[in-house]
PDB file of C-alpha atoms in Angstrom:
ATOM      1  CA  MET K   1      39.959 -55.515 -34.867  1.00  0.00           C
ATOM      2  CA  ARG K   2      41.118 -51.856 -35.325  1.00  0.00           C
ATOM      3  CA  LYS K   3      37.934 -51.098 -36.876  1.00  0.00           C
ATOM      4  CA  THR K   4      35.878 -52.489 -33.999  1.00  0.00           C
ATOM      5  CA  ILE K   5      37.656 -50.394 -31.814  1.00  0.00           C
ATOM      6  CA  LEU K   6      37.401 -47.364 -33.754  1.00  0.00           C
ATOM      7  CA  ILE K   7      33.502 -47.683 -33.515  1.00  0.00           C
ATOM      8  CA  PHE K   8      33.426 -48.470 -29.939  1.00  0.00           C
ATOM      9  CA  LEU K   9      35.324 -46.029 -28.927  1.00  0.00           C
ATOM     10  CA  LEU K  10      33.135 -43.088 -31.027  1.00  0.00           C
ATOM     11  CA  PHE K  11      29.723 -44.232 -29.365  1.00  0.00           C
ATOM     12  CA  PRO K  12      30.908 -41.984 -26.215  1.00  0.00           C
ATOM     13  CA  PHE K  13      31.922 -39.222 -28.119  1.00  0.00           C
ATOM     14  CA  LEU K  14      28.674 -38.774 -30.058  1.00  0.00           C
ATOM     15  CA  GLY K  15      26.818 -39.224 -26.931  1.00  0.00           C
ATOM     16  CA  VAL K  16      28.628 -35.878 -25.261  1.00  0.00           C
ATOM     17  CA  ALA K  17      27.744 -34.465 -28.826  1.00  0.00           C
ATOM     18  CA  GLN K  18      24.146 -35.164 -28.513  1.00  0.00           C
ATOM     19  CA  ALA K  19      24.108 -33.759 -24.624  1.00  0.00           C
ATOM     20  CA  ASN K  20      25.601 -30.811 -25.716  1.00  0.00           C
ATOM     21  CA  LYS K  21      23.437 -30.525 -28.848  1.00  0.00           C
ATOM     22  CA  TYR K  22      20.377 -30.460 -26.167  1.00  0.00           C
ATOM     23  CA  VAL K  23      21.923 -27.586 -24.225  1.00  0.00           C
ATOM     24  CA  ARG K  24      22.348 -25.267 -27.174  1.00  0.00           C
ATOM     25  CA  GLN K  25      18.621 -25.950 -27.944  1.00  0.00           C
ATOM     26  CA  ALA K  26      17.243 -25.040 -24.533  1.00  0.00           C
ATOM     27  CA  LEU K  27      19.312 -22.057 -24.247  1.00  0.00           C
ATOM     28  CA  ARG K  28      17.734 -20.859 -27.557  1.00  0.00           C
ATOM     29  CA  LEU K  29      14.356 -21.231 -25.819  1.00  0.00           C
ATOM     30  CA  GLN K  30      12.326 -18.772 -23.351  1.00  0.00           C
ATOM     31  CA  ASN K  31      10.128 -21.056 -21.980  1.00  0.00           C
ATOM     32  CA  PRO K  32      11.416 -22.818 -18.600  1.00  0.00           C
ATOM     33  CA  SER K  33       9.750 -26.125 -18.574  1.00  0.00           C
ATOM     34  CA  GLN K  34      10.663 -26.547 -22.480  1.00  0.00           C
ATOM     35  CA  GLN K  35      13.975 -25.981 -21.329  1.00  0.00           C
ATOM     36  CA  ILE K  36      13.799 -28.528 -18.476  1.00  0.00           C
ATOM     37  CA  GLU K  37      12.522 -30.989 -21.054  1.00  0.00           C
ATOM     38  CA  LEU K  38      15.771 -30.566 -23.347  1.00  0.00           C
ATOM     39  CA  LEU K  39      18.087 -30.631 -20.293  1.00  0.00           C
ATOM     40  CA  ASP K  40      16.423 -33.733 -18.600  1.00  0.00           C
ATOM     41  CA  GLN K  41      17.320 -35.739 -22.108  1.00  0.00           C
ATOM     42  CA  ALA K  42      21.001 -34.228 -21.756  1.00  0.00           C
ATOM     43  CA  LEU K  43      21.219 -35.499 -18.428  1.00  0.00           C
ATOM     44  CA  GLU K  44      20.143 -38.938 -19.553  1.00  0.00           C
ATOM     45  CA  ILE K  45      23.213 -39.023 -21.787  1.00  0.00           C
ATOM     46  CA  ASP K  46      25.282 -37.244 -19.258  1.00  0.00           C
ATOM     47  CA  ALA K  47      24.339 -37.412 -15.592  1.00  0.00           C
ATOM     48  CA  LYS K  48      27.405 -35.246 -14.952  1.00  0.00           C
ATOM     49  CA  HIS K  49      26.848 -32.560 -17.326  1.00  0.00           C
ATOM     50  CA  LEU K  50      27.462 -29.584 -15.372  1.00  0.00           C
ATOM     51  CA  ASP K  51      26.220 -27.106 -17.900  1.00  0.00           C
ATOM     52  CA  ALA K  52      22.951 -28.982 -18.324  1.00  0.00           C
ATOM     53  CA  LEU K  53      22.523 -29.180 -14.486  1.00  0.00           C
ATOM     54  CA  PHE K  54      23.229 -25.594 -14.128  1.00  0.00           C
ATOM     55  CA  TYR K  55      20.982 -24.280 -16.917  1.00  0.00           C
ATOM     56  CA  ARG K  56      18.051 -26.438 -15.505  1.00  0.00           C
ATOM     57  CA  ALA K  57      18.591 -25.138 -12.121  1.00  0.00           C
ATOM     58  CA  ILE K  58      18.076 -21.817 -13.439  1.00  0.00           C
ATOM     59  CA  ALA K  59      14.899 -22.666 -15.409  1.00  0.00           C
ATOM     60  CA  LYS K  60      13.653 -24.345 -12.532  1.00  0.00           C
ATOM     61  CA  TYR K  61      14.639 -21.062  -9.938  1.00  0.00           C
ATOM     62  CA  ASN K  62      12.322 -19.197 -12.890  1.00  0.00           C
ATOM     63  CA  LEU K  63       9.684 -21.549 -12.310  1.00  0.00           C
ATOM     64  CA  GLU K  64       9.891 -20.835  -8.658  1.00  0.00           C
ATOM     65  CA  GLU K  65      10.688 -24.717  -8.054  1.00  0.00           C
ATOM     66  CA  TYR K  66      13.454 -23.874  -5.457  1.00  0.00           C
ATOM     67  CA  ASP K  67      13.831 -27.140  -3.946  1.00  0.00           C
ATOM     68  CA  ALA K  68      14.298 -28.943  -7.386  1.00  0.00           C
ATOM     69  CA  ALA K  69      16.810 -26.003  -8.195  1.00  0.00           C
ATOM     70  CA  ILE K  70      19.137 -26.445  -4.998  1.00  0.00           C
ATOM     71  CA  LEU K  71      18.994 -30.069  -5.729  1.00  0.00           C
ATOM     72  CA  ASP K  72      20.593 -29.421  -9.177  1.00  0.00           C
ATOM     73  CA  LEU K  73      22.894 -26.732  -8.241  1.00  0.00           C
ATOM     74  CA  THR K  74      24.417 -28.956  -4.878  1.00  0.00           C
ATOM     75  CA  LYS K  75      25.149 -31.640  -7.383  1.00  0.00           C
ATOM     76  CA  ILE K  76      27.709 -29.264  -9.298  1.00  0.00           C
ATOM     77  CA  ILE K  77      28.884 -27.774  -6.216  1.00  0.00           C
ATOM     78  CA  PHE K  78      29.745 -31.676  -5.459  1.00  0.00           C
ATOM     79  CA  TYR K  79      31.508 -32.226  -8.559  1.00  0.00           C
ATOM     80  CA  GLU K  80      32.854 -28.876  -9.306  1.00  0.00           C
ATOM     81  CA  PRO K  81      32.307 -26.397  -6.867  1.00  0.00           C
ATOM     82  CA  ASP K  82      32.421 -22.588  -8.292  1.00  0.00           C
ATOM     83  CA  ALA K  83      30.793 -19.352  -7.322  1.00  0.00           C
ATOM     84  CA  ASP K  84      27.967 -18.689  -9.684  1.00  0.00           C
ATOM     85  CA  SER K  85      26.533 -22.150  -8.147  1.00  0.00           C
ATOM     86  CA  TYR K  86      26.859 -21.021  -4.570  1.00  0.00           C
ATOM     87  CA  TYR K  87      25.825 -17.910  -5.696  1.00  0.00           C
ATOM     88  CA  ASN K  88      22.514 -18.974  -7.256  1.00  0.00           C
ATOM     89  CA  ARG K  89      21.657 -21.850  -4.488  1.00  0.00           C
ATOM     90  CA  GLY K  90      21.840 -18.861  -1.897  1.00  0.00           C
ATOM     91  CA  ASN K  91      19.305 -17.318  -4.024  1.00  0.00           C
ATOM     92  CA  CYS K  92      17.147 -20.320  -3.888  1.00  0.00           C
ATOM     93  CA  LYS K  93      17.552 -20.313  -0.223  1.00  0.00           C
ATOM     94  CA  PHE K  94      16.926 -16.751   0.506  1.00  0.00           C
ATOM     95  CA  ASN K  95      13.206 -17.073  -1.588  1.00  0.00           C
ATOM     96  CA  LEU K  96      12.559 -20.357   0.934  1.00  0.00           C
ATOM     97  CA  ASN K  97      13.181 -17.645   3.741  1.00  0.00           C
ATOM     98  CA  ASP K  98      16.281 -19.722   4.546  1.00  0.00           C
ATOM     99  CA  TYR K  99      18.457 -16.832   5.376  1.00  0.00           C
ATOM    100  CA  LYS K 100      21.306 -18.423   7.082  1.00  0.00           C
ATOM    101  CA  GLY K 101      21.613 -21.071   4.395  1.00  0.00           C
ATOM    102  CA  ALA K 102      21.547 -18.117   1.718  1.00  0.00           C
ATOM    103  CA  LEU K 103      24.124 -16.382   3.861  1.00  0.00           C
ATOM    104  CA  SER K 104      26.284 -19.460   3.993  1.00  0.00           C
ATOM    105  CA  ASP K 105      26.308 -19.330   0.107  1.00  0.00           C
ATOM    106  CA  TYR K 106      27.156 -16.126  -0.516  1.00  0.00           C
ATOM    107  CA  LYS K 107      29.768 -16.180   1.672  1.00  0.00           C
ATOM    108  CA  MET K 108      31.274 -19.031  -0.420  1.00  0.00           C
ATOM    109  CA  ALA K 109      30.633 -17.371  -3.502  1.00  0.00           C
ATOM    110  CA  LEU K 110      32.807 -14.704  -2.487  1.00  0.00           C
ATOM    111  CA  GLU K 111      35.394 -16.558  -1.169  1.00  0.00           C
ATOM    112  CA  LEU K 112      35.930 -18.268  -4.854  1.00  0.00           C
ATOM    113  CA  ASP K 113      35.049 -14.942  -6.627  1.00  0.00           C
ATOM    114  CA  PRO K 114      35.542 -11.932  -4.849  1.00  0.00           C
ATOM    115  CA  ASP K 115      34.548  -9.587  -7.791  1.00  0.00           C
ATOM    116  CA  LEU K 116      31.308 -10.897  -7.827  1.00  0.00           C
ATOM    117  CA  ILE K 117      29.369  -7.771  -6.905  1.00  0.00           C
ATOM    118  CA  GLY K 118      26.011  -9.114  -7.037  1.00  0.00           C
ATOM    119  CA  ALA K 119      26.768 -11.430  -4.206  1.00  0.00           C
ATOM    120  CA  TYR K 120      27.588  -8.756  -1.856  1.00  0.00           C
ATOM    121  CA  PHE K 121      24.312  -6.890  -2.704  1.00  0.00           C
ATOM    122  CA  ASN K 122      22.381 -10.171  -1.940  1.00  0.00           C
ATOM    123  CA  LEU K 123      24.685 -10.816   1.105  1.00  0.00           C
ATOM    124  CA  GLY K 124      23.361  -7.401   2.229  1.00  0.00           C
ATOM    125  CA  ASN K 125      19.649  -8.269   1.883  1.00  0.00           C
ATOM    126  CA  THR K 126      20.529 -11.696   3.762  1.00  0.00           C
ATOM    127  CA  LYS K 127      21.959  -9.973   6.745  1.00  0.00           C
ATOM    128  CA  TYR K 128      18.882  -7.509   6.940  1.00  0.00           C
ATOM    129  CA  GLU K 129      16.574 -10.250   7.145  1.00  0.00           C
ATOM    130  CA  LEU K 130      18.686 -11.843  10.168  1.00  0.00           C
ATOM    131  CA  GLU K 131      18.838  -8.167  11.755  1.00  0.00           C
ATOM    132  CA  ASP K 132      22.653  -7.564  11.202  1.00  0.00           C
ATOM    133  CA  TYR K 133      22.126  -4.069  10.067  1.00  0.00           C
ATOM    134  CA  LYS K 134      25.505  -3.038  10.211  1.00  0.00           C
ATOM    135  CA  GLY K 135      26.642  -5.805   7.884  1.00  0.00           C
ATOM    136  CA  ALA K 136      24.134  -5.347   5.630  1.00  0.00           C
ATOM    137  CA  VAL K 137      25.534  -1.401   5.510  1.00  0.00           C
ATOM    138  CA  ALA K 138      28.807  -2.797   5.074  1.00  0.00           C
ATOM    139  CA  ASP K 139      27.798  -5.014   2.269  1.00  0.00           C
ATOM    140  CA  PHE K 140      25.715  -2.541   0.219  1.00  0.00           C
ATOM    141  CA  THR K 141      28.550  -0.120   0.563  1.00  0.00           C
ATOM    142  CA  LYS K 142      30.981  -2.307  -0.904  1.00  0.00           C
ATOM    143  CA  VAL K 143      28.339  -2.418  -4.099  1.00  0.00           C
ATOM    144  CA  ILE K 144      28.050   1.584  -3.871  1.00  0.00           C
ATOM    145  CA  ARG K 145      31.574   1.821  -4.453  1.00  0.00           C
ATOM    146  CA  SER K 146      32.147  -0.431  -7.237  1.00  0.00           C
ATOM    147  CA  PHE K 147      28.599   0.793  -8.439  1.00  0.00           C
ATOM    148  CA  PRO K 148      27.953   4.571  -7.185  1.00  0.00           C
ATOM    149  CA  SER K 149      25.123   5.003  -9.665  1.00  0.00           C
ATOM    150  CA  ASP K 150      23.021   2.098  -8.256  1.00  0.00           C
ATOM    151  CA  VAL K 151      19.894   2.845  -6.835  1.00  0.00           C
ATOM    152  CA  LYS K 152      18.842   0.048  -5.352  1.00  0.00           C
ATOM    153  CA  SER K 153      21.792  -0.341  -2.849  1.00  0.00           C
ATOM    154  CA  TYR K 154      21.211   3.216  -1.830  1.00  0.00           C
ATOM    155  CA  SER K 155      17.676   2.060  -0.943  1.00  0.00           C
ATOM    156  CA  GLN K 156      18.492  -0.953   0.579  1.00  0.00           C
ATOM    157  CA  ARG K 157      21.444   0.788   2.785  1.00  0.00           C
ATOM    158  CA  ALA K 158      18.876   3.603   3.588  1.00  0.00           C
ATOM    159  CA  GLN K 159      16.539   0.688   5.378  1.00  0.00           C
ATOM    160  CA  ALA K 160      19.578  -0.609   7.211  1.00  0.00           C
ATOM    161  CA  PHE K 161      20.301   2.715   8.528  1.00  0.00           C
ATOM    162  CA  MET K 162      16.272   3.261   9.363  1.00  0.00           C
ATOM    163  CA  ALA K 163      16.671   0.133  10.897  1.00  0.00           C
ATOM    164  CA  LEU K 164      19.942   1.431  12.852  1.00  0.00           C
ATOM    165  CA  LYS K 165      17.918   4.847  13.681  1.00  0.00           C
ATOM    166  CA  ASP K 166      21.176   6.493  11.763  1.00  0.00           C
ATOM    167  CA  TYR K 167      17.996   8.700  10.099  1.00  0.00           C
ATOM    168  CA  LYS K 168      20.834  11.118   9.106  1.00  0.00           C
ATOM    169  CA  SER K 169      22.596   8.738   6.757  1.00  0.00           C
ATOM    170  CA  ALA K 170      19.338   7.141   5.605  1.00  0.00           C
ATOM    171  CA  LEU K 171      17.970  10.129   4.486  1.00  0.00           C
ATOM    172  CA  LYS K 172      21.023  11.064   2.728  1.00  0.00           C
ATOM    173  CA  ASP K 173      20.894   7.888   0.860  1.00  0.00           C
ATOM    174  CA  PHE K 174      17.199   8.530  -0.172  1.00  0.00           C
ATOM    175  CA  GLY K 175      18.353  11.845  -1.449  1.00  0.00           C
ATOM    176  CA  ALA K 176      21.172  10.020  -3.558  1.00  0.00           C
ATOM    177  CA  CYS K 177      17.989   7.506  -5.117  1.00  0.00           C
ATOM    178  CA  ILE K 178      16.236  10.911  -5.883  1.00  0.00           C
ATOM    179  CA  LEU K 179      19.269  12.579  -7.642  1.00  0.00           C
ATOM    180  CA  ILE K 180      20.198   9.424  -9.689  1.00  0.00           C
ATOM    181  CA  ARG K 181      16.457   8.145 -10.453  1.00  0.00           C
ATOM    182  CA  PRO K 182      13.931  11.285  -9.740  1.00  0.00           C
ATOM    183  CA  ASN K 183      11.046   8.960  -9.932  1.00  0.00           C
ATOM    184  CA  SER K 184       8.106   8.404  -7.929  1.00  0.00           C
ATOM    185  CA  LYS K 185       8.999   5.632  -6.004  1.00  0.00           C
ATOM    186  CA  SER K 186      12.451   7.413  -5.114  1.00  0.00           C
ATOM    187  CA  TYR K 187      10.125  10.197  -3.761  1.00  0.00           C
ATOM    188  CA  TYR K 188       7.879   7.821  -1.859  1.00  0.00           C
ATOM    189  CA  ASN K 189      10.495   6.133  -0.196  1.00  0.00           C
ATOM    190  CA  ARG K 190      12.032   9.402   1.108  1.00  0.00           C
ATOM    191  CA  GLY K 191       8.797  10.662   2.075  1.00  0.00           C
ATOM    192  CA  TYR K 192       7.619   7.108   4.041  1.00  0.00           C
ATOM    193  CA  ALA K 193      11.406   7.630   6.170  1.00  0.00           C
ATOM    194  CA  LEU K 194      10.388  11.221   6.856  1.00  0.00           C
ATOM    195  CA  LEU K 195       6.941   9.780   8.444  1.00  0.00           C
ATOM    196  CA  GLU K 196       9.024   7.554  10.552  1.00  0.00           C
ATOM    197  CA  ILE K 197      10.551  10.603  11.750  1.00  0.00           C
ATOM    198  CA  ASN K 198       7.631  12.961  12.360  1.00  0.00           C
ATOM    199  CA  ASP K 199       8.664  15.144   9.547  1.00  0.00           C
ATOM    200  CA  PHE K 200       5.155  15.561   8.463  1.00  0.00           C
ATOM    201  CA  LYS K 201       5.652  18.727   6.322  1.00  0.00           C
ATOM    202  CA  ARG K 202       8.512  17.157   4.244  1.00  0.00           C
ATOM    203  CA  ALA K 203       6.728  13.699   3.984  1.00  0.00           C
ATOM    204  CA  ARG K 204       4.298  15.677   2.384  1.00  0.00           C
ATOM    205  CA  SER K 205       5.938  17.305  -0.278  1.00  0.00           C
ATOM    206  CA  ASP K 206       7.767  13.803  -1.499  1.00  0.00           C
ATOM    207  CA  PHE K 207       4.151  12.047  -1.248  1.00  0.00           C
ATOM    208  CA  ILE K 208       2.857  14.836  -3.619  1.00  0.00           C
ATOM    209  CA  ARG K 209       5.795  14.521  -5.870  1.00  0.00           C
ATOM    210  CA  ALA K 210       5.379  10.656  -5.840  1.00  0.00           C
ATOM    211  CA  VAL K 211       1.856  10.835  -6.966  1.00  0.00           C
ATOM    212  CA  ASN K 212       2.279  13.903  -9.202  1.00  0.00           C
ATOM    213  CA  ILE K 213       4.738  11.611 -11.131  1.00  0.00           C
ATOM    214  CA  ASN K 214       3.021   8.713 -11.417  1.00  0.00           C
ATOM    215  CA  THR K 215      -0.733   8.905 -10.327  1.00  0.00           C
ATOM    216  CA  ASN K 216      -0.994   4.989 -10.143  1.00  0.00           C
ATOM    217  CA  ASN K 217       0.977   5.271  -7.067  1.00  0.00           C
ATOM    218  CA  THR K 218      -1.900   4.131  -4.992  1.00  0.00           C
ATOM    219  CA  PRO K 219       0.361   3.791  -1.853  1.00  0.00           C
ATOM    220  CA  ALA K 220       1.649   7.206  -2.106  1.00  0.00           C
ATOM    221  CA  TYR K 221      -1.772   8.628  -1.912  1.00  0.00           C
ATOM    222  CA  PHE K 222      -2.544   6.601   1.201  1.00  0.00           C
ATOM    223  CA  TYR K 223       0.619   7.823   2.966  1.00  0.00           C
ATOM    224  CA  LEU K 224      -0.246  11.448   1.439  1.00  0.00           C
ATOM    225  CA  GLY K 225      -3.412  11.492   3.298  1.00  0.00           C
ATOM    226  CA  VAL K 226      -1.562  10.110   6.549  1.00  0.00           C
ATOM    227  CA  SER K 227       0.865  13.260   6.391  1.00  0.00           C
ATOM    228  CA  GLN K 228      -2.020  15.923   5.487  1.00  0.00           C
ATOM    229  CA  PHE K 229      -4.385  13.990   8.758  1.00  0.00           C
ATOM    230  CA  LEU K 230      -1.275  14.461  10.877  1.00  0.00           C
ATOM    231  CA  LEU K 231      -0.515  18.207  10.058  1.00  0.00           C
ATOM    232  CA  SER K 232      -4.434  18.181  10.823  1.00  0.00           C
ATOM    233  CA  ASP K 233      -5.250  19.365   6.938  1.00  0.00           C
ATOM    234  CA  TYR K 234      -8.093  16.947   7.254  1.00  0.00           C
ATOM    235  CA  LYS K 235     -10.142  17.865   4.053  1.00  0.00           C
ATOM    236  CA  ARG K 236      -7.183  16.952   2.076  1.00  0.00           C
ATOM    237  CA  ALA K 237      -6.544  14.065   3.787  1.00  0.00           C
ATOM    238  CA  ILE K 238      -9.845  12.767   2.669  1.00  0.00           C
ATOM    239  CA  LYS K 239      -9.257  13.726  -0.898  1.00  0.00           C
ATOM    240  CA  SER K 240      -5.888  11.501  -0.769  1.00  0.00           C
ATOM    241  CA  TRP K 241      -7.827   8.714   0.957  1.00  0.00           C
ATOM    242  CA  ASP K 242     -10.921   8.797  -1.495  1.00  0.00           C
ATOM    243  CA  VAL K 243      -8.321   8.063  -4.293  1.00  0.00           C
ATOM    244  CA  ALA K 244      -6.794   5.245  -2.490  1.00  0.00           C
ATOM    245  CA  THR K 245      -9.939   3.385  -1.148  1.00  0.00           C
ATOM    246  CA  SER K 246     -11.400   3.758  -5.292  1.00  0.00           C
ATOM    247  CA  ARG K 247      -8.322   1.875  -5.795  1.00  0.00           C
ATOM    248  CA  ASP K 248      -8.092  -0.666  -3.207  1.00  0.00           C
ATOM    249  CA  GLN K 249     -11.444  -1.151  -1.926  1.00  0.00           C
ATOM    250  CA  GLU K 250     -10.337  -3.573   0.659  1.00  0.00           C
ATOM    251  CA  ASP K 251      -7.713  -1.038   2.499  1.00  0.00           C
ATOM    252  CA  TYR K 252      -8.911  -1.015   5.693  1.00  0.00           C
ATOM    253  CA  ASP K 253      -6.290   1.704   7.046  1.00  0.00           C
ATOM    254  CA  ALA K 254      -7.333   3.914   4.550  1.00  0.00           C
ATOM    255  CA  PHE K 255     -11.104   3.596   5.358  1.00  0.00           C
ATOM    256  CA  PHE K 256      -9.961   4.155   9.129  1.00  0.00           C
ATOM    257  CA  GLY K 257      -8.090   7.253   8.348  1.00  0.00           C
ATOM    258  CA  LEU K 258     -11.171   8.648   6.436  1.00  0.00           C
ATOM    259  CA  ALA K 259     -13.300   7.770   9.418  1.00  0.00           C
ATOM    260  CA  MET K 260     -11.242   9.524  11.697  1.00  0.00           C
ATOM    261  CA  ALA K 261     -10.865  12.760   9.297  1.00  0.00           C
ATOM    262  CA  TYR K 262     -14.703  12.897   9.111  1.00  0.00           C
ATOM    263  CA  TYR K 263     -15.163  13.004  12.658  1.00  0.00           C
ATOM    264  CA  LYS K 264     -12.524  15.896  12.979  1.00  0.00           C
ATOM    265  CA  ILE K 265     -14.543  18.047  10.687  1.00  0.00           C
ATOM    266  CA  GLU K 266     -17.957  16.391  12.486  1.00  0.00           C
ATOM    267  CA  ALA K 267     -19.101  15.117   9.550  1.00  0.00           C
ATOM    268  CA  PHE K 268     -20.276  11.895  11.846  1.00  0.00           C
ATOM    269  CA  GLU K 269     -22.184   9.880   9.303  1.00  0.00           C
ATOM    270  CA  ASN K 270     -19.186   9.643   7.077  1.00  0.00           C
ATOM    271  CA  ALA K 271     -17.056   8.809   9.817  1.00  0.00           C
ATOM    272  CA  LYS K 272     -19.319   6.152  10.908  1.00  0.00           C
ATOM    273  CA  THR K 273     -20.089   4.455   7.622  1.00  0.00           C
ATOM    274  CA  ASN K 274     -16.002   4.457   6.854  1.00  0.00           C
ATOM    275  CA  PHE K 275     -15.671   3.062  10.613  1.00  0.00           C
ATOM    276  CA  ASN K 276     -17.928   0.522   9.719  1.00  0.00           C
ATOM    277  CA  LYS K 277     -16.564  -0.368   6.431  1.00  0.00           C
ATOM    278  CA  ALA K 278     -12.966  -0.630   8.089  1.00  0.00           C
ATOM    279  CA  LYS K 279     -14.094  -3.167  10.721  1.00  0.00           C
ATOM    280  CA  ALA K 280     -16.025  -4.979   7.810  1.00  0.00           C
ATOM    281  CA  LEU K 281     -12.877  -5.662   6.071  1.00  0.00           C
ATOM    282  CA  LEU K 282     -10.845  -6.732   9.012  1.00  0.00           C
ATOM    283  CA  ARG K 283     -13.771  -9.213  10.391  1.00  0.00           C
ATOM    284  CA  PHE K 284     -13.222 -11.056   6.995  1.00  0.00           C
ATOM    285  CA  ASP K 285      -9.823 -12.157   8.232  1.00  0.00           C
ATOM    286  CA  LYS K 286     -10.261 -12.204  11.941  1.00  0.00           C
ATOM    287  CA  GLN K 287     -12.225 -13.304  14.867  1.00  0.00           C
ATOM    288  CA  PRO K 288     -12.029 -10.695  17.513  1.00  0.00           C
ATOM    289  CA  ASN K 289     -14.048  -7.872  18.115  1.00  0.00           C
ATOM    290  CA  GLY K 290     -13.797  -4.347  19.517  1.00  0.00           C
ATOM    291  CA  ILE K 291     -10.211  -2.656  19.664  1.00  0.00           C
ATOM    292  CA  GLU K 292      -8.487  -6.026  19.208  1.00  0.00           C
ATOM    293  CA  LEU K 293      -9.578  -6.135  15.621  1.00  0.00           C
ATOM    294  CA  PHE K 294      -7.262  -3.439  14.432  1.00  0.00           C
ATOM    295  CA  LYS K 295      -4.266  -5.108  16.042  1.00  0.00           C
ATOM    296  CA  ASP K 296      -1.072  -4.857  13.735  1.00  0.00           C
ATOM    297  CA  THR K 297      -2.965  -2.042  11.282  1.00  0.00           C
ATOM    298  CA  TYR K 298      -1.223   0.951  10.463  1.00  0.00           C
ATOM    299  CA  TRP K 299      -2.852   3.663  12.673  1.00  0.00           C
ATOM    300  CA  GLU K 300      -2.157   0.817  16.165  1.00  0.00           C
ATOM    301  CA  VAL K 301       1.110   0.148  15.437  1.00  0.00           C
ATOM    302  CA  ASN K 302       2.279   3.973  14.509  1.00  0.00           C
ATOM    303  CA  GLU K 303      -0.024   6.107  15.840  1.00  0.00           C
ATOM    304  CA  ASN K 304      -1.217   4.347  18.820  1.00  0.00           C
ATOM    305  CA  GLN K 305      -2.071   7.094  21.469  1.00  0.00           C
ATOM    306  CA  ARG K 306      -4.057   8.941  18.374  1.00  0.00           C
ATOM    307  CA  PHE K 307      -5.607   5.794  17.171  1.00  0.00           C
ATOM    308  CA  LYS K 308      -7.113   4.568  20.664  1.00  0.00           C
ATOM    309  CA  THR K 309      -8.443   8.328  21.325  1.00  0.00           C
ATOM    310  CA  LEU K 310     -10.294   8.371  17.963  1.00  0.00           C
ATOM    311  CA  TYR K 311     -11.521   4.716  18.116  1.00  0.00           C
ATOM    312  CA  ARG K 312     -13.159   5.267  21.048  1.00  0.00           C
ATOM    313  CA  SER K 313     -15.012   8.370  20.443  1.00  0.00           C
ATOM    314  CA  LEU K 314     -16.025   6.719  16.940  1.00  0.00           C
ATOM    315  CA  SER K 315     -17.036   3.795  18.980  1.00  0.00           C
ATOM    316  CA  THR K 316     -19.604   6.148  20.210  1.00  0.00           C
ATOM    317  CA  LEU K 317     -21.284   7.171  16.625  1.00  0.00           C
TER     318      LEU K 317
END
């Protein structure tokens, strides 16, 4: 009788051990789909195996199966709430553009673990998306206090300051990015901010540094051309936009820039050719004709009066 009881009690322990084995095997793999196969087997043995649920959720996240990942993380939170599960569920919701849901999960993660600094960064990004720019600044500041050399937090806080029109603070943060990591992206970001406040000369300098550091930074060539054009340096703007359009042949903003620059130097045939290229690219996705075709383009949004004037001139060619 005793032997029968011992054998009966042994089966559950073997099952738990096998489930743990599947989890360990899954963690040795790099392929998320293969990980899920093993974790599924672990969960067939023990449906409440929290580690299996958690790592399966991470694998699903890596496959961008965010809804499925949320289901696994929600099960963990139901059984045994923890900061990591709330944090990762928040990440899933953020990727699904459920910013209010993400906000709630990040806050819960921080209630359970106030030292989870990464949650402050993601909370700041979420508040930014919800247009709570002051709240975003506060969260990025918390990250910076803990990690004073975190470029991403300075950059994101700078974007929040820009949204608040606190340009002095924004430029200070962009400058900090350059001091910490003087790469092409850092100069590009500050250059863009300088364009926003119409400081075209300093913007031009930053975009020149950006392309000198990384000649493959195609967007920097576009904005270098913008700064040169706005400084009436039309021939250099043409050179910059030639690079931009050679790299991205669907950049209608650069083609329209070329059209305007060629018009300014009275090279009317080239102006007409590039104007027509810009219209052809825009017409591919849009039904309207005329000036409405350029709605929401860089030039229509950021240089509206200049755009309207030159559009009318180009339309007469």
